[in-house]
PDB file of C-alpha atoms in Angstrom:
ATOM      1  CA  MET A   1       0.000   0.000   0.000  1.00 59.00           C
ATOM      2  CA  LEU A   2       1.478   3.356  -1.067  1.00 80.00           C
ATOM      3  CA  VAL A   3      -0.425   5.427   1.492  1.00 88.00           C
ATOM      4  CA  THR A   4      -1.218   4.143   4.966  1.00 92.00           C
ATOM      5  CA  ILE A   5      -3.212   5.531   7.867  1.00 94.00           C
ATOM      6  CA  THR A   6       0.109   6.305   9.532  1.00 95.00           C
ATOM      7  CA  ASP A   7       1.102   8.373   6.487  1.00 96.00           C
ATOM      8  CA  VAL A   8      -2.102  10.375   6.726  1.00 96.00           C
ATOM      9  CA  ILE A   9      -1.644  10.973  10.456  1.00 97.00           C
ATOM     10  CA  TRP A  10       1.964  12.098   9.999  1.00 97.00           C
ATOM     11  CA  GLY A  11       0.889  14.262   7.071  1.00 97.00           C
ATOM     12  CA  ILE A  12      -1.587  16.048   9.332  1.00 97.00           C
ATOM     13  CA  VAL A  13       0.910  16.338  12.208  1.00 97.00           C
ATOM     14  CA  LEU A  14       3.684  17.776  10.037  1.00 97.00           C
ATOM     15  CA  SER A  15       1.259  20.088   8.230  1.00 97.00           C
ATOM     16  CA  LEU A  16       0.166  21.455  11.599  1.00 97.00           C
ATOM     17  CA  TRP A  17       3.807  21.863  12.585  1.00 97.00           C
ATOM     18  CA  VAL A  18       4.529  23.839   9.399  1.00 97.00           C
ATOM     19  CA  ALA A  19       1.451  25.980  10.087  1.00 95.00           C
ATOM     20  CA  ILE A  20       2.765  26.737  13.602  1.00 97.00           C
ATOM     21  CA  VAL A  21       6.162  27.653  12.183  1.00 96.00           C
ATOM     22  CA  VAL A  22       4.671  29.907   9.486  1.00 94.00           C
ATOM     23  CA  LEU A  23       1.874  31.541  11.461  1.00 93.00           C
ATOM     24  CA  TYR A  24       3.442  31.847  14.907  1.00 95.00           C
ATOM     25  CA  ILE A  25       7.173  31.126  15.255  1.00 96.00           C
ATOM     26  CA  SER A  26       8.199  33.007  12.107  1.00 95.00           C
ATOM     27  CA  LYS A  27       6.111  36.002  13.162  1.00 94.00           C
ATOM     28  CA  LEU A  28       8.006  36.194  16.454  1.00 95.00           C
ATOM     29  CA  ILE A  29      11.313  35.951  14.570  1.00 94.00           C
ATOM     30  CA  SER A  30      10.226  38.659  12.146  1.00 93.00           C
ATOM     31  CA  ARG A  31       9.499  41.112  14.958  1.00 92.00           C
ATOM     32  CA  ARG A  32      13.059  40.715  16.224  1.00 91.00           C
ATOM     33  CA  PHE A  33      15.107  40.136  13.069  1.00 91.00           C
ATOM     34  CA  GLY A  34      12.928  41.048  10.081  1.00 90.00           C
ATOM     35  CA  ALA A  35      11.153  39.252   7.249  1.00 89.00           C
ATOM     36  CA  TYR A  36      14.296  37.900   5.565  1.00 88.00           C
ATOM     37  CA  VAL A  37      15.476  35.955   8.620  1.00 91.00           C
ATOM     38  CA  SER A  38      11.890  34.902   9.283  1.00 93.00           C
ATOM     39  CA  ARG A  39      11.755  33.335   5.821  1.00 93.00           C
ATOM     40  CA  LYS A  40      14.990  31.439   6.418  1.00 93.00           C
ATOM     41  CA  VAL A  41      13.678  30.129   9.735  1.00 95.00           C
ATOM     42  CA  ILE A  42      10.656  28.761   7.853  1.00 95.00           C
ATOM     43  CA  HIS A  43      13.087  27.042   5.487  1.00 95.00           C
ATOM     44  CA  ILE A  44      14.852  25.329   8.375  1.00 96.00           C
ATOM     45  CA  LEU A  45      12.071  24.613  10.872  1.00 96.00           C
ATOM     46  CA  GLY A  46       9.399  23.978   8.242  1.00 96.00           C
ATOM     47  CA  GLY A  47      10.891  22.402   5.152  1.00 96.00           C
ATOM     48  CA  GLY A  48      14.031  21.146   6.852  1.00 97.00           C
ATOM     49  CA  VAL A  49      12.283  19.290   9.646  1.00 97.00           C
ATOM     50  CA  VAL A  50       9.830  17.699   7.198  1.00 98.00           C
ATOM     51  CA  ALA A  51      12.674  16.663   4.867  1.00 97.00           C
ATOM     52  CA  VAL A  52      14.649  15.019   7.672  1.00 97.00           C
ATOM     53  CA  LEU A  53      11.678  13.194   9.182  1.00 98.00           C
ATOM     54  CA  SER A  54       9.984  12.065   5.958  1.00 97.00           C
ATOM     55  CA  PRO A  55      12.100   8.925   5.299  1.00 96.00           C
ATOM     56  CA  TYR A  56      11.382   7.718   8.832  1.00 96.00           C
ATOM     57  CA  VAL A  57       7.681   8.445   9.180  1.00 96.00           C
ATOM     58  CA  PHE A  58       6.178   7.972   5.697  1.00 97.00           C
ATOM     59  CA  ASN A  59       5.627   4.669   3.909  1.00 95.00           C
ATOM     60  CA  SER A  60       5.956   6.417   0.523  1.00 95.00           C
ATOM     61  CA  PRO A  61       6.611   9.946  -0.798  1.00 96.00           C
ATOM     62  CA  LEU A  62       3.013  10.459  -1.919  1.00 96.00           C
ATOM     63  CA  VAL A  63       1.749  12.325   1.152  1.00 97.00           C
ATOM     64  CA  PRO A  64       4.735  14.745   1.222  1.00 97.00           C
ATOM     65  CA  ILE A  65       4.256  15.323  -2.517  1.00 97.00           C
ATOM     66  CA  LEU A  66       0.547  16.046  -2.114  1.00 97.00           C
ATOM     67  CA  THR A  67       0.959  18.355   0.890  1.00 97.00           C
ATOM     68  CA  SER A  68       3.758  20.268  -0.868  1.00 97.00           C
ATOM     69  CA  TYR A  69       1.542  20.978  -3.865  1.00 98.00           C
ATOM     70  CA  LEU A  70      -1.404  21.885  -1.652  1.00 97.00           C
ATOM     71  CA  LEU A  71       0.822  24.356   0.174  1.00 96.00           C
ATOM     72  CA  MET A  72       1.985  25.778  -3.140  1.00 96.00           C
ATOM     73  CA  VAL A  73      -1.612  26.305  -4.287  1.00 96.00           C
ATOM     74  CA  TYR A  74      -2.451  27.939  -0.947  1.00 94.00           C
ATOM     75  CA  LEU A  75       0.507  30.337  -1.223  1.00 94.00           C
ATOM     76  CA  ILE A  76      -0.422  31.239  -4.792  1.00 94.00           C
ATOM     77  CA  ALA A  77      -4.035  31.879  -3.719  1.00 94.00           C
ATOM     78  CA  ILE A  78      -2.854  34.206  -0.962  1.00 92.00           C
ATOM     79  CA  ARG A  79      -0.862  36.216  -3.494  1.00 90.00           C
ATOM     80  CA  VAL A  80      -3.717  36.337  -5.996  1.00 91.00           C
ATOM     81  CA  LEU A  81      -6.059  37.578  -3.257  1.00 87.00           C
ATOM     82  CA  ARG A  82      -3.423  40.123  -2.133  1.00 82.00           C
ATOM     83  CA  LYS A  83      -3.433  38.785   1.412  1.00 84.00           C
ATOM     84  CA  GLU A  84       0.313  38.300   1.774  1.00 84.00           C
ATOM     85  CA  MET A  85       1.668  37.388   5.194  1.00 89.00           C
ATOM     86  CA  SER A  86       3.937  40.410   5.479  1.00 88.00           C
ATOM     87  CA  TRP A  87       6.152  39.019   8.234  1.00 89.00           C
ATOM     88  CA  PHE A  88       7.856  36.732   5.709  1.00 90.00           C
ATOM     89  CA  MET A  89       6.339  37.245   2.256  1.00 89.00           C
ATOM     90  CA  ASP A  90       7.720  39.734  -0.257  1.00 84.00           C
ATOM     91  CA  ARG A  91       5.377  40.705  -3.080  1.00 80.00           C
ATOM     92  CA  GLU A  92       8.337  40.848  -5.487  1.00 79.00           C
ATOM     93  CA  ASN A  93       9.769  37.475  -4.411  1.00 84.00           C
ATOM     94  CA  LEU A  94       7.997  34.164  -5.060  1.00 89.00           C
ATOM     95  CA  GLY A  95      10.559  32.174  -3.077  1.00 89.00           C
ATOM     96  CA  GLU A  96       8.084  30.399  -0.810  1.00 93.00           C
ATOM     97  CA  VAL A  97       6.023  29.269  -3.829  1.00 95.00           C
ATOM     98  CA  PHE A  98       9.129  27.939  -5.572  1.00 96.00           C
ATOM     99  CA  PHE A  99      10.188  26.210  -2.337  1.00 96.00           C
ATOM    100  CA  ALA A 100       6.923  24.261  -2.053  1.00 97.00           C
ATOM    101  CA  PHE A 101       7.007  23.456  -5.783  1.00 97.00           C
ATOM    102  CA  SER A 102      10.583  22.143  -5.649  1.00 98.00           C
ATOM    103  CA  PHE A 103       9.963  20.101  -2.500  1.00 98.00           C
ATOM    104  CA  GLY A 104       7.092  18.178  -4.055  1.00 97.00           C
ATOM    105  CA  THR A 105       8.537  17.980  -7.563  1.00 98.00           C
ATOM    106  CA  ILE A 106      11.911  16.512  -6.551  1.00 98.00           C
ATOM    107  CA  LEU A 107      10.113  13.739  -4.646  1.00 98.00           C
ATOM    108  CA  LEU A 108       7.740  13.215  -7.571  1.00 97.00           C
ATOM    109  CA  LEU A 109      10.530  13.089 -10.163  1.00 97.00           C
ATOM    110  CA  MET A 110      12.379  10.425  -8.211  1.00 96.00           C
ATOM    111  CA  PHE A 111       9.136   8.469  -7.802  1.00 95.00           C
ATOM    112  CA  LEU A 112       8.536   8.569 -11.558  1.00 95.00           C
ATOM    113  CA  LEU A 113      12.098   7.422 -12.199  1.00 94.00           C
ATOM    114  CA  ASP A 114      11.935   4.610  -9.644  1.00 93.00           C
ATOM    115  CA  HIS A 115       8.691   3.716  -7.845  1.00 90.00           C
ATOM    116  CA  SER A 116      10.568   1.737  -5.177  1.00 91.00           C
ATOM    117  CA  TYR A 117      13.197   4.348  -4.255  1.00 94.00           C
ATOM    118  CA  TRP A 118      11.559   5.155  -0.918  1.00 95.00           C
ATOM    119  CA  ARG A 119      12.527   1.694   0.345  1.00 91.00           C
ATOM    120  CA  ASN A 120      16.188   2.009  -0.693  1.00 90.00           C
ATOM    121  CA  VAL A 121      18.472   3.802   1.782  1.00 83.00           C
ATOM    122  CA  SER A 122      20.864   5.014  -0.927  1.00 81.00           C
ATOM    123  CA  LEU A 123      18.219   6.080  -3.423  1.00 93.00           C
ATOM    124  CA  ILE A 124      15.915   7.853  -0.986  1.00 96.00           C
ATOM    125  CA  TYR A 125      18.584  10.437  -0.198  1.00 96.00           C
ATOM    126  CA  VAL A 126      19.055  11.189  -3.883  1.00 97.00           C
ATOM    127  CA  ALA A 127      15.699  12.961  -3.459  1.00 97.00           C
ATOM    128  CA  ILE A 128      15.894  13.984   0.207  1.00 98.00           C
ATOM    129  CA  LEU A 129      19.422  15.443   0.238  1.00 98.00           C
ATOM    130  CA  PRO A 130      18.620  18.222  -2.303  1.00 98.00           C
ATOM    131  CA  LEU A 131      15.681  19.192  -0.081  1.00 98.00           C
ATOM    132  CA  ILE A 132      18.007  19.336   2.922  1.00 98.00           C
ATOM    133  CA  PHE A 133      20.382  21.555   0.918  1.00 98.00           C
ATOM    134  CA  MET A 134      17.487  23.841  -0.013  1.00 97.00           C
ATOM    135  CA  SER A 135      16.068  23.967   3.508  1.00 97.00           C
ATOM    136  CA  PHE A 136      19.061  24.034   5.831  1.00 96.00           C
ATOM    137  CA  GLY A 137      21.837  25.091   3.461  1.00 93.00           C
ATOM    138  CA  ASP A 138      20.028  28.066   1.966  1.00 90.00           C
ATOM    139  CA  GLY A 139      18.550  28.895   5.370  1.00 92.00           C
ATOM    140  CA  ILE A 140      21.972  28.980   7.015  1.00 93.00           C
ATOM    141  CA  THR A 141      23.550  31.097   4.282  1.00 90.00           C
ATOM    142  CA  GLY A 142      20.726  33.624   4.484  1.00 87.00           C
ATOM    143  CA  ILE A 143      20.953  33.985   8.255  1.00 91.00           C
ATOM    144  CA  ILE A 144      24.745  34.373   8.145  1.00 91.00           C
ATOM    145  CA  ARG A 145      24.524  37.024   5.432  1.00 87.00           C
ATOM    146  CA  ASN A 146      21.877  38.937   7.319  1.00 85.00           C
ATOM    147  CA  PHE A 147      24.021  39.226  10.448  1.00 86.00           C
ATOM    148  CA  VAL A 148      27.340  39.793   8.639  1.00 87.00           C
ATOM    149  CA  TYR A 149      26.248  42.203   5.904  1.00 79.00           C
ATOM    150  CA  LYS A 150      23.040  43.576   7.491  1.00 74.00           C
ATOM    151  CA  ARG A 151      21.280  43.350   4.121  1.00 71.00           C
ATOM    152  CA  ARG A 152      20.197  40.875   1.462  1.00 71.00           C
ATOM    153  CA  VAL A 153      23.341  40.171  -0.505  1.00 72.00           C
ATOM    154  CA  LYS A 154      25.040  37.018  -1.758  1.00 78.00           C
ATOM    155  CA  GLY A 155      28.362  37.386   0.060  1.00 76.00           C
ATOM    156  CA  PHE A 156      31.336  35.137   0.744  1.00 85.00           C
ATOM    157  CA  TRP A 157      30.650  34.242   4.384  1.00 90.00           C
ATOM    158  CA  GLY A 158      27.129  33.061   3.748  1.00 90.00           C
ATOM    159  CA  SER A 159      28.294  30.870   0.872  1.00 92.00           C
ATOM    160  CA  LEU A 160      31.085  29.473   3.031  1.00 94.00           C
ATOM    161  CA  GLY A 161      28.586  28.539   5.732  1.00 94.00           C
ATOM    162  CA  MET A 162      26.397  26.781   3.190  1.00 95.00           C
ATOM    163  CA  LEU A 163      29.397  25.000   1.648  1.00 96.00           C
ATOM    164  CA  ILE A 164      30.558  23.657   5.000  1.00 97.00           C
ATOM    165  CA  PHE A 165      27.088  22.435   5.944  1.00 97.00           C
ATOM    166  CA  CYS A 166      26.207  20.911   2.569  1.00 97.00           C
ATOM    167  CA  THR A 167      29.507  19.112   2.010  1.00 97.00           C
ATOM    168  CA  ILE A 168      29.573  17.630   5.516  1.00 97.00           C
ATOM    169  CA  VAL A 169      25.949  16.442   5.392  1.00 98.00           C
ATOM    170  CA  GLY A 170      26.281  15.353   1.765  1.00 97.00           C
ATOM    171  CA  TYR A 171      29.371  13.258   2.508  1.00 97.00           C
ATOM    172  CA  TYR A 172      27.760  11.765   5.619  1.00 96.00           C
ATOM    173  CA  LEU A 173      24.631  10.658   3.757  1.00 96.00           C
ATOM    174  CA  LEU A 174      25.941   9.738   0.294  1.00 95.00           C
ATOM    175  CA  ASN A 175      29.730   9.799   0.466  1.00 94.00           C
ATOM    176  CA  ILE A 176      31.623  11.436  -2.439  1.00 95.00           C
ATOM    177  CA  PRO A 177      28.530  11.978  -4.644  1.00 95.00           C
ATOM    178  CA  GLY A 178      26.881  13.756  -1.708  1.00 96.00           C
ATOM    179  CA  LEU A 179      29.952  15.918  -1.126  1.00 97.00           C
ATOM    180  CA  ILE A 180      30.087  16.918  -4.807  1.00 97.00           C
ATOM    181  CA  ALA A 181      26.354  17.640  -4.787  1.00 97.00           C
ATOM    182  CA  GLY A 182      26.920  19.888  -1.751  1.00 97.00           C
ATOM    183  CA  ILE A 183      29.477  21.891  -3.716  1.00 97.00           C
ATOM    184  CA  ILE A 184      27.101  22.132  -6.678  1.00 97.00           C
ATOM    185  CA  ALA A 185      24.263  23.249  -4.381  1.00 97.00           C
ATOM    186  CA  THR A 186      26.441  26.053  -3.007  1.00 96.00           C
ATOM    187  CA  ILE A 187      27.378  27.206  -6.504  1.00 95.00           C
ATOM    188  CA  ALA A 188      23.734  26.991  -7.584  1.00 95.00           C
ATOM    189  CA  GLU A 189      22.677  29.227  -4.689  1.00 93.00           C
ATOM    190  CA  VAL A 190      24.701  32.173  -6.004  1.00 91.00           C
ATOM    191  CA  LEU A 191      23.672  31.823  -9.655  1.00 90.00           C
ATOM    192  CA  PRO A 192      21.963  34.961 -10.996  1.00 86.00           C
ATOM    193  CA  TYR A 193      18.606  35.122 -12.787  1.00 86.00           C
ATOM    194  CA  ILE A 194      17.141  31.969 -11.198  1.00 90.00           C
ATOM    195  CA  ASP A 195      15.598  31.577  -7.765  1.00 92.00           C
ATOM    196  CA  ASP A 196      17.796  29.481  -5.478  1.00 93.00           C
ATOM    197  CA  ASN A 197      14.742  27.496  -4.380  1.00 95.00           C
ATOM    198  CA  ILE A 198      14.784  26.139  -7.934  1.00 96.00           C
ATOM    199  CA  SER A 199      18.497  26.017  -8.753  1.00 96.00           C
ATOM    200  CA  VAL A 200      19.744  24.431  -5.508  1.00 97.00           C
ATOM    201  CA  PRO A 201      17.450  21.374  -5.337  1.00 98.00           C
ATOM    202  CA  PHE A 202      17.219  20.634  -9.071  1.00 98.00           C
ATOM    203  CA  LEU A 203      20.912  20.957  -9.904  1.00 97.00           C
ATOM    204  CA  SER A 204      22.016  18.950  -6.870  1.00 97.00           C
ATOM    205  CA  PHE A 205      19.351  16.325  -7.627  1.00 98.00           C
ATOM    206  CA  LEU A 206      20.612  16.030 -11.214  1.00 97.00           C
ATOM    207  CA  VAL A 207      24.193  15.533 -10.013  1.00 96.00           C
ATOM    208  CA  LEU A 208      23.192  12.937  -7.435  1.00 96.00           C
ATOM    209  CA  TYR A 209      20.996  10.994  -9.833  1.00 95.00           C
ATOM    210  CA  LEU A 210      23.728  10.870 -12.462  1.00 94.00           C
ATOM    211  CA  PHE A 211      26.284   9.668  -9.914  1.00 92.00           C
ATOM    212  CA  ILE A 212      24.084   7.067  -8.235  1.00 85.00           C
ATOM    213  CA  ARG A 213      22.135   5.694 -11.185  1.00 77.00           C
ATOM    214  CA  VAL A 214      24.243   6.392 -14.286  1.00 74.00           C
ATOM    215  CA  PHE A 215      27.924   6.379 -13.311  1.00 66.00           C
TER     216      PHE A 215
END
């Protein structure tokens, strides 16, 4: 069975947790540190926690995929209705929409490529590790940059923080391919003209898939 009662329960629990992070915790952070840091905290405590727990609590990726797309639709609806949550949303930046899209799509892509990947320890992290890079790596770099440069800028120290985190976690989970993917994720984060919530997960996923399944 691809979806179990346990999956549904965990889907509800983690959705409620994300709601608490977005509607309460991030608002408290925003009052103290501003909307940019608040958004990065959502990355870490929302997306990051879900990414880390998903392999342990879900029988398949289908519930995380579904909830990610539902969240994306909800965020788009809020923008269409002009009811942005100002403590983390920026009308000119669709980052949170791209984040939800990438989270669900990476899991879906891997499912389409291999229906059984969720039961394989090596393969599951081909999909999960890019989400960890996007959630924790990008979250860490943003927080570092905010406190070092006092403004939104892609500077050296933030990238260094992301590189250290992503390469260590990547190597721990998937050895050399994971380490290389961590480097690629860091490079992807500073690329111009494309949102890092798209570039980081998709480029690192491509690298990991090629290493694990092709080479």
